[in-house]
JSON list of C-alpha atoms in Angstrom, two decimals:
[
{"chain": "A", "resi": 1, "resn": "MET", "atom": "CA", "xyz": [-3.81, 25.89, 69.82]},
{"chain": "A", "resi": 2, "resn": "LEU", "atom": "CA", "xyz": [-4.64, 29.24, 71.43]},
{"chain": "A", "resi": 3, "resn": "ILE", "atom": "CA", "xyz": [-1.53, 30.98, 72.75]},
{"chain": "A", "resi": 4, "resn": "LYS", "atom": "CA", "xyz": [-1.86, 32.88, 76.02]},
{"chain": "A", "resi": 5, "resn": "ILE", "atom": "CA", "xyz": [0.53, 35.38, 77.58]},
{"chain": "A", "resi": 6, "resn": "GLU", "atom": "CA", "xyz": [1.16, 33.11, 80.55]},
{"chain": "A", "resi": 7, "resn": "ASP", "atom": "CA", "xyz": [2.41, 30.42, 78.13]},
{"chain": "A", "resi": 8, "resn": "LEU", "atom": "CA", "xyz": [5.28, 32.63, 76.91]},
{"chain": "A", "resi": 9, "resn": "VAL", "atom": "CA", "xyz": [8.81, 33.37, 78.07]},
{"chain": "A", "resi": 10, "resn": "LEU", "atom": "CA", "xyz": [10.35, 36.52, 76.57]},
{"chain": "A", "resi": 11, "resn": "VAL", "atom": "CA", "xyz": [14.09, 36.52, 75.86]},
{"chain": "A", "resi": 12, "resn": "GLY", "atom": "CA", "xyz": [16.04, 39.58, 74.73]},
{"chain": "A", "resi": 13, "resn": "PHE", "atom": "CA", "xyz": [19.45, 39.99, 73.11]},
{"chain": "A", "resi": 14, "resn": "ASN", "atom": "CA", "xyz": [21.10, 41.71, 70.13]},
{"chain": "A", "resi": 15, "resn": "LYS", "atom": "CA", "xyz": [18.18, 44.21, 69.79]},
{"chain": "A", "resi": 16, "resn": "GLN", "atom": "CA", "xyz": [15.77, 41.27, 69.47]},
{"chain": "A", "resi": 17, "resn": "VAL", "atom": "CA", "xyz": [12.93, 39.84, 71.52]},
{"chain": "A", "resi": 18, "resn": "ILE", "atom": "CA", "xyz": [12.04, 36.19, 71.09]},
{"chain": "A", "resi": 19, "resn": "ALA", "atom": "CA", "xyz": [8.93, 34.62, 72.61]},
{"chain": "A", "resi": 20, "resn": "LEU", "atom": "CA", "xyz": [9.33, 30.98, 73.58]},
{"chain": "A", "resi": 21, "resn": "ASP", "atom": "CA", "xyz": [6.66, 28.50, 74.57]},
{"chain": "A", "resi": 22, "resn": "ARG", "atom": "CA", "xyz": [7.36, 28.04, 78.29]},
{"chain": "A", "resi": 23, "resn": "TYR", "atom": "CA", "xyz": [6.53, 24.32, 78.15]},
{"chain": "A", "resi": 24, "resn": "SER", "atom": "CA", "xyz": [8.31, 23.19, 74.95]},
{"chain": "A", "resi": 25, "resn": "GLY", "atom": "CA", "xyz": [10.91, 25.92, 74.43]},
{"chain": "A", "resi": 26, "resn": "ASN", "atom": "CA", "xyz": [9.75, 26.30, 70.82]},
{"chain": "A", "resi": 27, "resn": "LYS", "atom": "CA", "xyz": [9.96, 29.75, 69.26]},
{"chain": "A", "resi": 28, "resn": "VAL", "atom": "CA", "xyz": [6.52, 31.37, 68.97]},
{"chain": "A", "resi": 29, "resn": "TRP", "atom": "CA", "xyz": [7.64, 34.66, 67.41]},
{"chain": "A", "resi": 30, "resn": "GLU", "atom": "CA", "xyz": [10.65, 36.92, 67.07]},
{"chain": "A", "resi": 31, "resn": "TRP", "atom": "CA", "xyz": [10.98, 40.66, 66.63]},
{"chain": "A", "resi": 32, "resn": "LYS", "atom": "CA", "xyz": [14.02, 42.83, 65.88]},
{"chain": "A", "resi": 33, "resn": "ALA", "atom": "CA", "xyz": [14.28, 46.57, 66.60]},
{"chain": "A", "resi": 34, "resn": "SER", "atom": "CA", "xyz": [14.77, 48.71, 63.52]},
{"chain": "A", "resi": 35, "resn": "ASN", "atom": "CA", "xyz": [17.03, 51.09, 65.48]},
{"chain": "A", "resi": 36, "resn": "GLY", "atom": "CA", "xyz": [19.48, 50.88, 68.36]},
{"chain": "A", "resi": 37, "resn": "ALA", "atom": "CA", "xyz": [21.85, 48.08, 69.25]},
{"chain": "A", "resi": 38, "resn": "GLY", "atom": "CA", "xyz": [22.63, 45.70, 72.08]},
{"chain": "A", "resi": 39, "resn": "PHE", "atom": "CA", "xyz": [20.66, 44.35, 75.00]},
{"chain": "A", "resi": 40, "resn": "PRO", "atom": "CA", "xyz": [16.94, 45.27, 75.10]},
{"chain": "A", "resi": 41, "resn": "ALA", "atom": "CA", "xyz": [15.17, 46.07, 78.36]},
{"chain": "A", "resi": 42, "resn": "ILE", "atom": "CA", "xyz": [11.78, 44.27, 78.37]},
{"chain": "A", "resi": 43, "resn": "LEU", "atom": "CA", "xyz": [8.66, 44.94, 80.44]},
{"chain": "A", "resi": 44, "resn": "LEU", "atom": "CA", "xyz": [5.32, 43.13, 80.27]},
{"chain": "A", "resi": 45, "resn": "ASP", "atom": "CA", "xyz": [2.81, 45.88, 81.04]},
{"chain": "A", "resi": 46, "resn": "GLY", "atom": "CA", "xyz": [-0.68, 44.42, 81.00]},
{"chain": "A", "resi": 47, "resn": "ASP", "atom": "CA", "xyz": [-1.48, 43.48, 77.43]},
{"chain": "A", "resi": 48, "resn": "ARG", "atom": "CA", "xyz": [1.64, 45.12, 75.95]},
{"chain": "A", "resi": 49, "resn": "VAL", "atom": "CA", "xyz": [5.37, 44.36, 75.88]},
{"chain": "A", "resi": 50, "resn": "ILE", "atom": "CA", "xyz": [7.49, 47.51, 76.22]},
{"chain": "A", "resi": 51, "resn": "VAL", "atom": "CA", "xyz": [11.02, 47.21, 74.84]},
{"chain": "A", "resi": 52, "resn": "SER", "atom": "CA", "xyz": [13.82, 49.77, 75.08]},
{"chain": "A", "resi": 53, "resn": "VAL", "atom": "CA", "xyz": [16.90, 49.48, 72.86]},
{"chain": "A", "resi": 54, "resn": "GLN", "atom": "CA", "xyz": [19.59, 52.19, 73.14]},
{"chain": "A", "resi": 55, "resn": "GLY", "atom": "CA", "xyz": [17.21, 55.15, 73.43]},
{"chain": "A", "resi": 56, "resn": "TYR", "atom": "CA", "xyz": [14.42, 53.77, 71.23]},
{"chain": "A", "resi": 57, "resn": "THR", "atom": "CA", "xyz": [11.25, 52.55, 72.94]},
{"chain": "A", "resi": 58, "resn": "TYR", "atom": "CA", "xyz": [8.88, 50.12, 71.27]},
{"chain": "A", "resi": 59, "resn": "CYS", "atom": "CA", "xyz": [5.49, 48.67, 72.16]},
{"chain": "A", "resi": 60, "resn": "LEU", "atom": "CA", "xyz": [4.73, 45.11, 71.01]},
{"chain": "A", "resi": 61, "resn": "GLU", "atom": "CA", "xyz": [1.59, 43.01, 71.05]},
{"chain": "A", "resi": 62, "resn": "PRO", "atom": "CA", "xyz": [2.63, 40.01, 73.20]},
{"chain": "A", "resi": 63, "resn": "ILE", "atom": "CA", "xyz": [0.78, 37.20, 71.42]},
{"chain": "A", "resi": 64, "resn": "SER", "atom": "CA", "xyz": [2.00, 37.98, 67.87]},
{"chain": "A", "resi": 65, "resn": "GLY", "atom": "CA", "xyz": [5.07, 40.14, 68.51]},
{"chain": "A", "resi": 66, "resn": "SER", "atom": "CA", "xyz": [3.75, 42.78, 66.11]},
{"chain": "A", "resi": 67, "resn": "GLU", "atom": "CA", "xyz": [4.98, 46.33, 66.67]},
{"chain": "A", "resi": 68, "resn": "VAL", "atom": "CA", "xyz": [2.25, 48.68, 67.91]},
{"chain": "A", "resi": 69, "resn": "TRP", "atom": "CA", "xyz": [4.34, 51.87, 68.12]},
{"chain": "A", "resi": 70, "resn": "MET", "atom": "CA", "xyz": [7.87, 53.27, 68.42]},
{"chain": "A", "resi": 71, "resn": "ASN", "atom": "CA", "xyz": [9.21, 56.43, 70.07]},
{"chain": "A", "resi": 72, "resn": "GLU", "atom": "CA", "xyz": [12.77, 57.63, 69.50]},
{"chain": "A", "resi": 73, "resn": "LEU", "atom": "CA", "xyz": [12.72, 59.87, 72.60]},
{"chain": "A", "resi": 74, "resn": "LYS", "atom": "CA", "xyz": [14.99, 62.40, 70.87]},
{"chain": "A", "resi": 75, "resn": "GLY", "atom": "CA", "xyz": [17.20, 64.44, 73.14]},
{"chain": "A", "resi": 76, "resn": "HIS", "atom": "CA", "xyz": [17.05, 62.05, 76.08]},
{"chain": "A", "resi": 77, "resn": "GLY", "atom": "CA", "xyz": [20.23, 60.09, 75.39]},
{"chain": "A", "resi": 78, "resn": "THR", "atom": "CA", "xyz": [20.89, 56.44, 74.71]},
{"chain": "A", "resi": 79, "resn": "GLY", "atom": "CA", "xyz": [21.69, 53.37, 76.75]},
{"chain": "A", "resi": 80, "resn": "THR", "atom": "CA", "xyz": [19.69, 50.70, 78.51]},
{"chain": "A", "resi": 81, "resn": "ALA", "atom": "CA", "xyz": [16.58, 52.22, 80.03]},
{"chain": "A", "resi": 82, "resn": "ASN", "atom": "CA", "xyz": [14.91, 51.28, 83.30]},
{"chain": "A", "resi": 83, "resn": "LEU", "atom": "CA", "xyz": [11.31, 50.34, 82.54]},
{"chain": "A", "resi": 84, "resn": "VAL", "atom": "CA", "xyz": [8.64, 50.65, 85.22]},
{"chain": "A", "resi": 85, "resn": "SER", "atom": "CA", "xyz": [4.92, 50.12, 84.88]},
{"chain": "A", "resi": 86, "resn": "VAL", "atom": "CA", "xyz": [2.94, 53.11, 86.12]},
{"chain": "A", "resi": 87, "resn": "ARG", "atom": "CA", "xyz": [-0.01, 50.79, 86.63]},
{"chain": "A", "resi": 88, "resn": "GLY", "atom": "CA", "xyz": [1.41, 50.19, 90.10]},
{"chain": "A", "resi": 89, "resn": "SER", "atom": "CA", "xyz": [1.23, 46.44, 89.86]},
{"chain": "A", "resi": 90, "resn": "SER", "atom": "CA", "xyz": [3.80, 43.69, 89.76]},
{"chain": "A", "resi": 91, "resn": "SER", "atom": "CA", "xyz": [4.35, 41.56, 86.69]},
{"chain": "A", "resi": 92, "resn": "GLN", "atom": "CA", "xyz": [2.41, 38.79, 88.47]},
{"chain": "A", "resi": 93, "resn": "SER", "atom": "CA", "xyz": [-0.71, 40.89, 88.90]},
{"chain": "A", "resi": 94, "resn": "SER", "atom": "CA", "xyz": [-0.33, 42.41, 85.41]},
{"chain": "A", "resi": 95, "resn": "ALA", "atom": "CA", "xyz": [-0.28, 38.90, 83.97]},
{"chain": "A", "resi": 96, "resn": "ALA", "atom": "CA", "xyz": [-3.32, 37.98, 86.08]},
{"chain": "A", "resi": 97, "resn": "GLU", "atom": "CA", "xyz": [-5.16, 41.04, 84.75]},
{"chain": "A", "resi": 98, "resn": "VAL", "atom": "CA", "xyz": [-4.41, 40.10, 81.15]},
{"chain": "A", "resi": 99, "resn": "ILE", "atom": "CA", "xyz": [-5.45, 36.49, 81.76]},
{"chain": "A", "resi": 100, "resn": "ALA", "atom": "CA", "xyz": [-8.77, 37.69, 83.20]},
{"chain": "A", "resi": 101, "resn": "VAL", "atom": "CA", "xyz": [-9.39, 39.88, 80.13]},
{"chain": "A", "resi": 102, "resn": "GLN", "atom": "CA", "xyz": [-8.53, 36.97, 77.79]},
{"chain": "A", "resi": 103, "resn": "GLN", "atom": "CA", "xyz": [-10.86, 34.63, 79.67]},
{"chain": "A", "resi": 104, "resn": "ALA", "atom": "CA", "xyz": [-13.71, 37.15, 79.59]},
{"chain": "A", "resi": 105, "resn": "ALA", "atom": "CA", "xyz": [-13.21, 37.63, 75.84]},
{"chain": "A", "resi": 106, "resn": "ALA", "atom": "CA", "xyz": [-13.22, 33.86, 75.28]},
{"chain": "A", "resi": 107, "resn": "VAL", "atom": "CA", "xyz": [-16.46, 33.47, 77.25]},
{"chain": "A", "resi": 108, "resn": "ALA", "atom": "CA", "xyz": [-18.06, 36.37, 75.37]},
{"chain": "A", "resi": 109, "resn": "THR", "atom": "CA", "xyz": [-17.03, 34.85, 72.04]},
{"chain": "A", "resi": 110, "resn": "SER", "atom": "CA", "xyz": [-18.33, 31.38, 72.91]},
{"chain": "A", "resi": 111, "resn": "THR", "atom": "CA", "xyz": [-21.68, 32.75, 74.12]},
{"chain": "A", "resi": 112, "resn": "GLY", "atom": "CA", "xyz": [-22.08, 35.28, 71.32]},
{"chain": "A", "resi": 113, "resn": "VAL", "atom": "CA", "xyz": [-22.03, 38.24, 73.72]},
{"chain": "A", "resi": 114, "resn": "THR", "atom": "CA", "xyz": [-20.32, 41.36, 72.40]},
{"chain": "A", "resi": 115, "resn": "THR", "atom": "CA", "xyz": [-18.69, 43.93, 74.64]}
]
């Protein structure tokens, strides 16, 4: 079964993010920050999940939970960060944008068209 972003619910606690299937509640993937402690702030920003844990900021790929990058943000303190998308869109429209990209990729794959 093909997993889509809109099929996931992201839950964060104890420097972890767990993706659950929104229909069954089954765990799809889990990720744990290598640094920091406590409650993670989570933001879905288009096709990326941004996670902040006590001064460390991580970028995850939302379908697999794999870590794309990490930034310690040295010298800026620790604590729970406020995360805001500079794309200027709500999480609803960000999700819609990602869904549109996924659908276009699926159509291109099924028709043999490369982008």
